[in-house]
Structures are given as C-alpha cells and as structure tokens.
C-alpha cells in the first residue's frame, strides 16, 4: 500500500538556479566536484552571520550571546562563530581545545557537562576558563586541582531548577537529573565554595533544548530569573553573571513553525531593567547552538542505486544514518518523521514520484526519507538534507559499517 507522508514547507534560504540548489554561490554539482567526494556537509557562513544578527536584533543589547560548540564543533565553523558571539561554551576537553584555538579570550569560554575528568578540569583551570560546576564532588576536585596548579579556579554553579522548560524537544532540568546542583542544595554548596580556592562568577540555569514556543521559553526565563535572584541573595559574593541557557529551537518536521523570538526579546528587556535595579552590575548571558547554526547546514549525498521493491521506489545513497543519525530518526525521536529532504539536482521537477531514500547501511534504521513525494530521480542525482548544521556529523555513529568519513566544508 502506497502511503504518502506529509510534505514540508519548502526551505527557501538557499537559492535555486536552473533547477539546481545553490550553496555558497555555486551549483550543487559543481560544489560536489569542488569537494571531491560525496557525501559531505556544507555550512553556509552568511547564513550563520545572518542568524546571529537576527538574534541580536531582537535581544536586548545588554545580553551576552554564547555559542555552544556541542551543536557543531567543526573548527572552521567555531572560528567563524567566535567572531560573531560574546563567548563560547564547551562540553569536553576536545571542544575546549577548539575553543582555545579561536581568538576568544579564555574568560569568555565556559565548560559545562557532567563527568568532567580530573585531566579536563586541570586543563580548564590552567587555561583560565570558567567551569560550570555540576556537583559538590566536582567542586572538591576543582579545589584540589586549583591548589596543585597554583591558581584560583573560575566557577559558575550550574543549577538544576525545580521547574522544567515545557514542550521542549529535550528536557535538561527539573526533577532528578545528572545535570547541575539541585536548587535546594545550592546554599549548602555555596558555604563550601566560600572556603575553596575558587572564584564564584555566577549561576547557569539551563532548562531545555529545541523549543519552538516563545510562551514556554518566556515562562521558563521568568522562573530562571526569580531563582537566580533568590540564590544570589544567599551567595557569599555577589555574582556577576547569570547564564539563562537558551532552548531556542528550529523547525524540522511538517507542521512545525519557526520560533518567534520577538516576544522573547521584549520579555528579556523587562528582566534586564529589573536586574539593573535589583542586582546592579549583574550581566545576563544566553547560550545556544542549534538555533545559530542548525539551519545553515546541508548534508549532501549521492544516489548510487535505484530499485523498485513490491511497488515502492527506493533511492539508495552513499551516506545515511552513519553521518546523520538525527535525519534517520534515530537521535531521540519517539515517532520517526521525515527531515526536509530534496533532490538537489532537480529542484523544479516536471515529474514527481513517491520515493524512499535509504543510506548504504545494512539496517532498516538507515532511512533518510520515508515515502516522500520528491522529484523523479536517478543514479548520480544529489540529495540534500536541510536543517543539518547542528547535531549532524558529530552526533552520528560514523564508524558503523566502516564507510569513509564525510567531508565538512564552510561555504
Ligand atoms: C546542549 C546544550 C546547549 C545547546 O543546546 P541547543 O539546543 O543546541 O541550543 C547549551 N547549553 C548546554 C548546557 C547544553 O547542554
């Protein structure tokens, strides 16, 4: 039985010339030749620049904007973002190295994440970056390592609040969590902190990711500021920074609409004014990954075979879930939905057909498009998967089945 899946709102941020998708001012076929092999990920510099400008045009001027490398740690992407944002957030020693290779000053780099090893903490202390503390145990290790290094460590306390960011793709706070210190444990931690070889810079309260509802984000931000005010009243020193997280999502699936950030900006202006009187000198930072780079990236893969099985058309490509786990539906999705996929070499098709696109792996999980109505395509046509600039390659099992790693380019 042929059942056609719902179609997407067409992606329009990349242009089409003579029926071919253009990336970086070049037709996709020519770009593939320039790269030298398929599959590959291409990240559009201008799209990243435009997105940061869009965020800044809506957020109050006083708010610091940080980029989370976790979303896309490709060094050339990070170098580009480093010139646009006010700080970088890393989540491992590997990401720390990439961040330290940029011109961003160490004081504007923060390190978040559970399970930081002693080796990573020692690196972070020596580098002089800010460590977002995840537990009392971590504080004790930082204290010991800072003494051994002969310097004071810079820390923020990552707080696990007693609320969550509603309707998020991923909830990272509220209830019992491995992230951060439970809000009710923070006062006790602060006593310990006062005696340790650390300098407290402030609080990080990160409650969720991939949210498309401005109302939900605004509600969580209000609770975040209220909590930060309460915690600051108990702090041994007046904190200088509140990192309120991000949570800004991008649309991936049919029916999803872009997040409206204008009301979020207006609401933040209210809090900027509040803090100016209630906690003078306190800065506010927001950190995000996906929203800044997700829409700037495209995954390109080549059709190597076309076959028909019991009435269903299959296009088989040279890359799939091994490079792009999220697009295959296997990175945390409960119900598999199609990412925005097109035949990039036939953008204005005369003939369409209902097609499934699979990667080359020997598993039925390796699916890029499930019964989508797409251009009638053949071997050697190129497939583009949009919304692939965040949580793409580095969130994928590249070694699974031993295919070559795809290239990544910035255009
Ligand atoms: C994952 C993560 C981010 C980035 O989330 P996005 O959805 O990509 O914006 C920011 N901060 C922390 C602490 C994270 O764990």
XYZ file of C-alpha atoms and ligand atoms in Angstrom:
426
model
C 0.000 0.000 0.000
C 1.402 3.375 -1.013
C 1.010 5.890 1.713
C 2.495 9.315 1.122
C 3.945 11.163 4.071
C 3.100 14.857 4.601
C 5.267 17.389 2.805
C 7.387 20.133 4.249
C 7.229 23.821 3.992
C 9.921 24.324 1.357
C 13.256 25.586 2.614
C 13.844 28.932 0.956
C 17.010 30.271 2.483
C 19.126 28.673 -0.241
C 18.526 29.725 -3.823
C 17.935 27.585 -6.881
C 19.377 28.324 -10.324
C 18.313 26.371 -13.405
C 16.723 23.732 -11.232
C 19.813 23.129 -9.089
C 20.278 24.017 -5.447
C 22.975 26.668 -4.947
C 25.304 26.678 -1.970
C 27.967 29.305 -1.456
C 27.156 30.816 -4.853
C 27.760 27.555 -6.695
C 25.529 24.869 -8.158
C 25.416 21.770 -6.021
C 27.025 19.621 -8.754
C 29.935 21.990 -9.078
C 30.278 22.208 -5.300
C 30.377 18.399 -5.115
C 33.234 18.467 -7.641
C 34.988 21.115 -5.619
C 34.723 18.952 -2.506
C 35.973 15.953 -4.461
C 33.725 13.324 -2.937
C 30.264 12.719 -1.593
C 28.714 12.667 0.943
C 29.569 15.963 2.619
C 28.196 18.568 4.979
C 28.252 22.203 3.836
C 27.803 25.065 6.305
C 26.894 28.489 4.969
C 28.886 31.282 6.589
C 26.452 34.003 5.543
C 23.518 32.057 6.977
C 25.288 31.840 10.352
C 26.144 35.537 10.247
C 22.548 36.427 9.367
C 21.197 34.277 12.161
C 23.363 35.880 14.817
C 22.318 39.313 13.506
C 18.667 38.228 13.702
C 19.069 37.150 17.339
C 20.907 40.335 18.258
C 18.270 42.481 16.587
C 15.650 41.054 18.945
C 17.531 40.519 22.211
C 18.381 43.488 24.425
C 21.837 44.895 23.679
C 22.980 44.110 27.235
C 22.558 40.356 26.817
C 25.650 38.306 26.048
C 25.246 35.671 23.354
C 27.286 32.484 23.704
C 27.718 29.689 21.165
C 27.603 26.060 22.368
C 30.159 24.050 20.425
C 28.294 20.806 21.083
C 25.886 21.668 18.251
C 28.678 21.937 15.681
C 32.311 21.829 16.756
C 33.847 21.889 13.252
C 36.880 24.167 13.793
C 36.136 26.442 10.803
C 32.542 26.886 11.993
C 33.709 27.662 15.514
C 36.268 30.172 14.208
C 33.510 31.910 12.282
C 31.116 31.909 15.224
C 33.900 33.155 17.508
C 33.920 36.407 15.573
C 30.178 36.871 15.966
C 29.318 35.933 19.545
C 30.372 37.086 23.020
C 31.529 33.742 24.366
C 31.819 30.008 23.759
C 30.513 27.085 25.779
C 32.334 23.753 25.586
C 31.402 20.350 26.939
C 34.651 18.341 26.749
C 38.426 18.672 26.671
C 38.258 18.199 22.899
C 35.853 21.094 22.447
C 37.948 23.156 24.857
C 40.951 22.824 22.557
C 38.911 24.014 19.572
C 37.605 26.991 21.571
C 41.079 27.925 22.843
C 42.346 27.934 19.252
C 39.970 30.840 18.478
C 40.696 34.473 19.388
C 38.028 34.359 22.137
C 39.636 35.206 25.485
C 39.595 32.322 27.996
C 37.495 34.300 30.474
C 34.691 34.174 27.907
C 34.831 30.407 27.495
C 32.825 28.195 29.829
C 32.952 24.440 30.324
C 29.691 22.653 31.164
C 28.872 18.984 31.455
C 28.598 16.139 33.927
C 31.550 13.815 34.447
C 34.396 16.189 33.708
C 37.584 14.227 34.375
C 40.461 15.497 36.517
C 42.511 15.866 33.347
C 39.818 18.052 31.742
C 39.367 20.126 34.907
C 43.131 20.662 35.190
C 43.217 21.822 31.557
C 40.333 24.189 32.188
C 41.929 25.630 35.337
C 45.281 26.129 33.639
C 43.557 27.775 30.682
C 41.761 30.203 32.967
C 38.305 29.496 31.589
C 35.094 29.365 33.616
C 33.973 25.966 34.846
C 30.255 25.396 35.272
C 30.129 23.261 38.413
C 27.898 20.221 38.240
C 28.229 18.787 41.761
C 29.784 19.129 45.209
C 32.224 16.356 44.302
C 33.344 18.320 41.294
C 33.929 21.390 43.490
C 36.233 19.359 45.760
C 38.210 18.088 42.787
C 38.458 21.605 41.337
C 39.683 22.933 44.690
C 42.414 20.263 44.870
C 43.454 20.763 41.232
C 43.466 24.572 41.545
C 45.777 24.311 44.561
C 48.066 21.933 42.658
C 48.126 24.357 39.724
C 48.721 27.335 41.990
C 45.851 29.385 40.603
C 42.312 30.202 41.590
C 39.646 28.461 39.511
C 36.790 30.436 37.968
C 33.451 28.755 38.511
C 29.762 29.230 37.967
C 27.262 26.971 39.705
C 25.073 25.098 37.284
C 21.712 24.853 38.986
C 19.159 22.120 38.403
C 15.994 24.137 38.963
C 12.759 22.765 40.350
C 10.952 23.582 37.091
C 11.333 22.454 33.514
C 11.139 24.068 30.103
C 7.747 22.927 28.870
C 7.213 21.454 25.381
C 10.922 21.022 24.752
C 12.481 18.518 22.386
C 14.862 17.734 25.209
C 14.330 18.443 28.898
C 17.575 19.109 30.685
C 16.333 20.241 34.073
C 13.623 19.800 36.687
C 13.152 16.660 38.758
C 16.067 14.301 39.321
C 18.834 14.974 36.812
C 22.515 14.263 36.318
C 22.969 17.914 35.336
C 23.790 20.660 37.789
C 23.237 21.019 41.513
C 19.643 20.831 42.731
C 18.472 24.350 43.587
C 17.759 23.397 47.206
C 21.348 22.115 47.616
C 22.939 25.301 46.296
C 23.012 27.239 49.618
C 24.982 24.420 51.286
C 27.321 24.208 48.310
C 27.902 27.931 48.494
C 29.253 27.612 52.053
C 31.736 25.034 50.835
C 32.548 27.228 47.875
C 33.441 30.169 50.094
C 36.247 28.099 51.638
C 37.579 26.672 48.359
C 40.256 28.024 46.042
C 37.670 29.230 43.537
C 36.094 32.468 42.460
C 32.331 32.367 42.020
C 31.251 34.195 38.875
C 27.572 33.368 38.938
C 24.927 30.847 38.031
C 23.995 28.866 34.981
C 20.419 27.671 34.775
C 19.849 25.690 31.612
C 16.465 24.056 31.367
C 15.981 22.637 27.891
C 16.600 22.494 24.201
C 14.756 22.547 20.857
C 11.740 24.612 21.879
C 9.504 26.278 19.283
C 7.105 28.010 21.692
C 8.024 31.510 22.801
C 5.454 31.342 25.621
C 7.166 28.304 27.120
C 10.601 29.926 26.856
C 9.327 33.163 28.432
C 7.748 31.256 31.313
C 10.972 29.346 31.989
C 13.014 32.564 31.798
C 10.826 34.243 34.412
C 11.333 31.296 36.765
C 15.046 31.318 35.944
C 15.450 34.973 36.919
C 13.414 34.527 40.087
C 15.569 31.577 41.090
C 18.770 33.446 40.254
C 17.661 36.380 42.414
C 16.888 34.073 45.334
C 20.216 32.248 45.013
C 22.162 35.488 44.676
C 20.731 36.692 47.993
C 22.401 33.663 49.635
C 25.705 33.839 47.773
C 28.932 34.625 49.664
C 29.854 37.153 46.976
C 27.524 38.995 44.637
C 27.515 37.034 41.394
C 28.335 38.922 38.218
C 26.699 36.714 35.615
C 23.546 34.706 35.140
C 23.596 32.327 32.217
C 19.944 31.648 31.466
C 20.548 28.915 28.877
C 18.784 29.044 25.545
C 16.380 26.438 24.355
C 15.633 28.171 21.045
C 14.526 25.520 18.547
C 14.333 25.271 14.762
C 11.566 23.633 12.707
C 12.429 20.205 11.326
C 9.167 18.475 10.567
C 5.975 19.144 8.608
C 3.653 21.423 10.556
C 6.405 22.954 12.702
C 6.724 26.732 12.532
C 9.809 28.855 13.235
C 10.182 30.175 16.767
C 9.040 33.800 17.130
C 11.830 35.423 19.110
C 10.398 38.973 19.156
C 8.279 38.423 22.312
C 11.235 36.708 23.997
C 13.349 39.793 23.355
C 10.689 42.103 24.775
C 10.368 39.967 27.871
C 14.142 39.910 28.343
C 14.233 43.693 28.176
C 11.909 43.715 31.193
C 14.339 41.492 33.105
C 17.371 43.485 32.039
C 15.668 46.524 33.600
C 14.683 44.572 36.725
C 18.197 43.309 37.303
C 19.695 46.731 36.723
C 17.929 47.910 39.865
C 17.828 44.712 41.911
C 21.327 43.375 41.182
C 23.342 46.218 39.679
C 26.357 45.049 37.712
C 24.902 41.617 37.008
C 25.286 40.511 33.382
C 22.956 38.128 31.601
C 24.177 35.542 29.114
C 22.232 33.220 26.893
C 23.808 30.224 25.206
C 22.646 28.337 22.180
C 23.899 26.027 19.474
C 21.206 24.689 17.205
C 19.407 28.000 16.671
C 22.587 29.708 15.482
C 23.946 27.042 13.121
C 21.280 24.395 12.519
C 19.638 25.983 9.507
C 22.978 26.952 7.955
C 23.982 23.358 7.259
C 23.054 20.946 4.479
C 24.014 17.291 4.135
C 24.617 16.200 0.544
C 24.654 12.572 -0.520
C 24.707 10.931 -3.966
C 22.261 8.362 -5.301
C 24.160 5.165 -6.128
C 21.262 2.838 -6.864
C 17.583 2.945 -7.655
C 15.303 -0.020 -7.256
C 11.709 -0.993 -7.003
C 10.508 -3.330 -4.286
C 6.896 -4.516 -4.314
C 5.654 -1.280 -5.778
C 7.821 1.038 -3.696
C 10.682 3.106 -5.142
C 13.976 3.137 -3.243
C 16.821 5.537 -3.882
C 19.974 4.317 -2.199
C 22.610 6.907 -1.359
C 26.286 6.831 -0.407
C 25.616 8.104 3.123
C 22.867 7.971 5.694
C 22.481 7.393 9.413
C 26.221 6.788 9.800
C 26.731 10.501 9.037
C 23.391 11.927 10.037
C 21.737 9.935 12.775
C 19.174 12.644 13.514
C 17.851 12.745 9.945
C 17.367 8.980 10.039
C 15.069 9.488 13.024
C 17.276 7.659 15.489
C 18.560 10.515 17.658
C 15.930 10.693 20.348
C 12.812 10.917 18.173
C 9.892 8.933 19.515
C 7.995 8.751 16.234
C 10.078 8.885 13.066
C 9.304 11.870 10.840
C 10.982 12.990 7.648
C 13.562 15.747 7.752
C 13.287 18.315 4.946
C 14.843 16.404 2.039
C 15.012 17.354 -1.657
C 16.577 16.087 -4.853
C 19.067 18.959 -5.059
C 19.806 18.439 -8.763
C 16.102 18.574 -9.687
C 14.613 21.355 -7.644
C 11.803 22.129 -10.114
C 10.762 18.673 -11.234
C 8.451 18.021 -14.169
C 7.778 14.560 -12.830
C 7.477 13.571 -9.210
C 7.301 10.189 -7.560
C 6.772 8.777 -4.133
C 10.177 7.620 -3.009
C 12.019 6.304 -0.012
C 15.666 7.274 0.352
C 17.946 4.994 2.297
C 21.632 5.101 3.109
C 24.084 2.272 2.402
C 23.961 0.539 5.785
C 22.608 -2.973 6.289
C 19.899 -1.916 8.708
C 16.321 -0.791 8.134
C 17.043 2.098 10.506
C 19.130 3.748 7.780
C 16.347 5.811 6.258
C 16.614 9.447 5.107
C 13.159 9.776 3.536
C 10.184 7.556 4.117
C 7.704 7.621 1.203
C 8.070 11.292 0.339
C 6.815 12.869 -2.839
C 10.064 14.017 -4.475
C 11.439 14.771 -7.921
C 11.802 11.743 -10.165
C 15.498 10.991 -9.572
C 18.157 8.656 -10.908
C 21.592 7.337 -10.066
C 24.063 10.228 -9.706
C 21.464 12.778 -8.673
C 22.301 14.517 -5.395
C 20.078 14.512 -2.329
C 20.095 17.442 0.113
C 19.005 17.164 3.731
C 18.316 20.623 5.171
C 18.467 21.710 8.831
C 21.723 19.758 9.142
C 24.074 22.319 10.658
C 23.642 21.130 14.244
C 23.843 17.661 15.807
C 24.757 16.167 12.438
C 28.119 14.534 11.879
C 29.434 14.603 15.431
C 26.182 13.153 16.777
C 26.381 10.175 14.393
C 27.925 6.677 14.504
C 30.466 7.307 11.731
C 32.336 4.035 12.256
C 29.221 1.889 11.963
C 29.865 -0.320 8.908
C 33.203 1.312 8.231
C 32.370 3.749 5.445
C 34.645 6.741 4.872
C 34.007 9.835 6.959
C 32.235 12.582 5.012
C 33.982 15.885 4.459
C 32.737 19.074 6.071
C 33.133 22.419 4.365
C 32.245 26.008 5.064
C 30.980 27.933 2.057
C 23.234 21.201 24.583
C 23.443 22.396 25.370
C 23.319 23.656 24.778
C 22.919 23.865 23.340
O 21.625 23.475 23.069
P 20.949 23.880 21.680
O 19.646 23.190 21.646
O 21.878 23.391 20.591
O 20.838 25.353 21.621
C 23.569 24.760 25.567
N 23.925 24.617 26.862
C 24.036 23.433 27.468
C 24.407 23.363 28.889
C 23.809 22.280 26.741
O 23.915 21.089 27.342
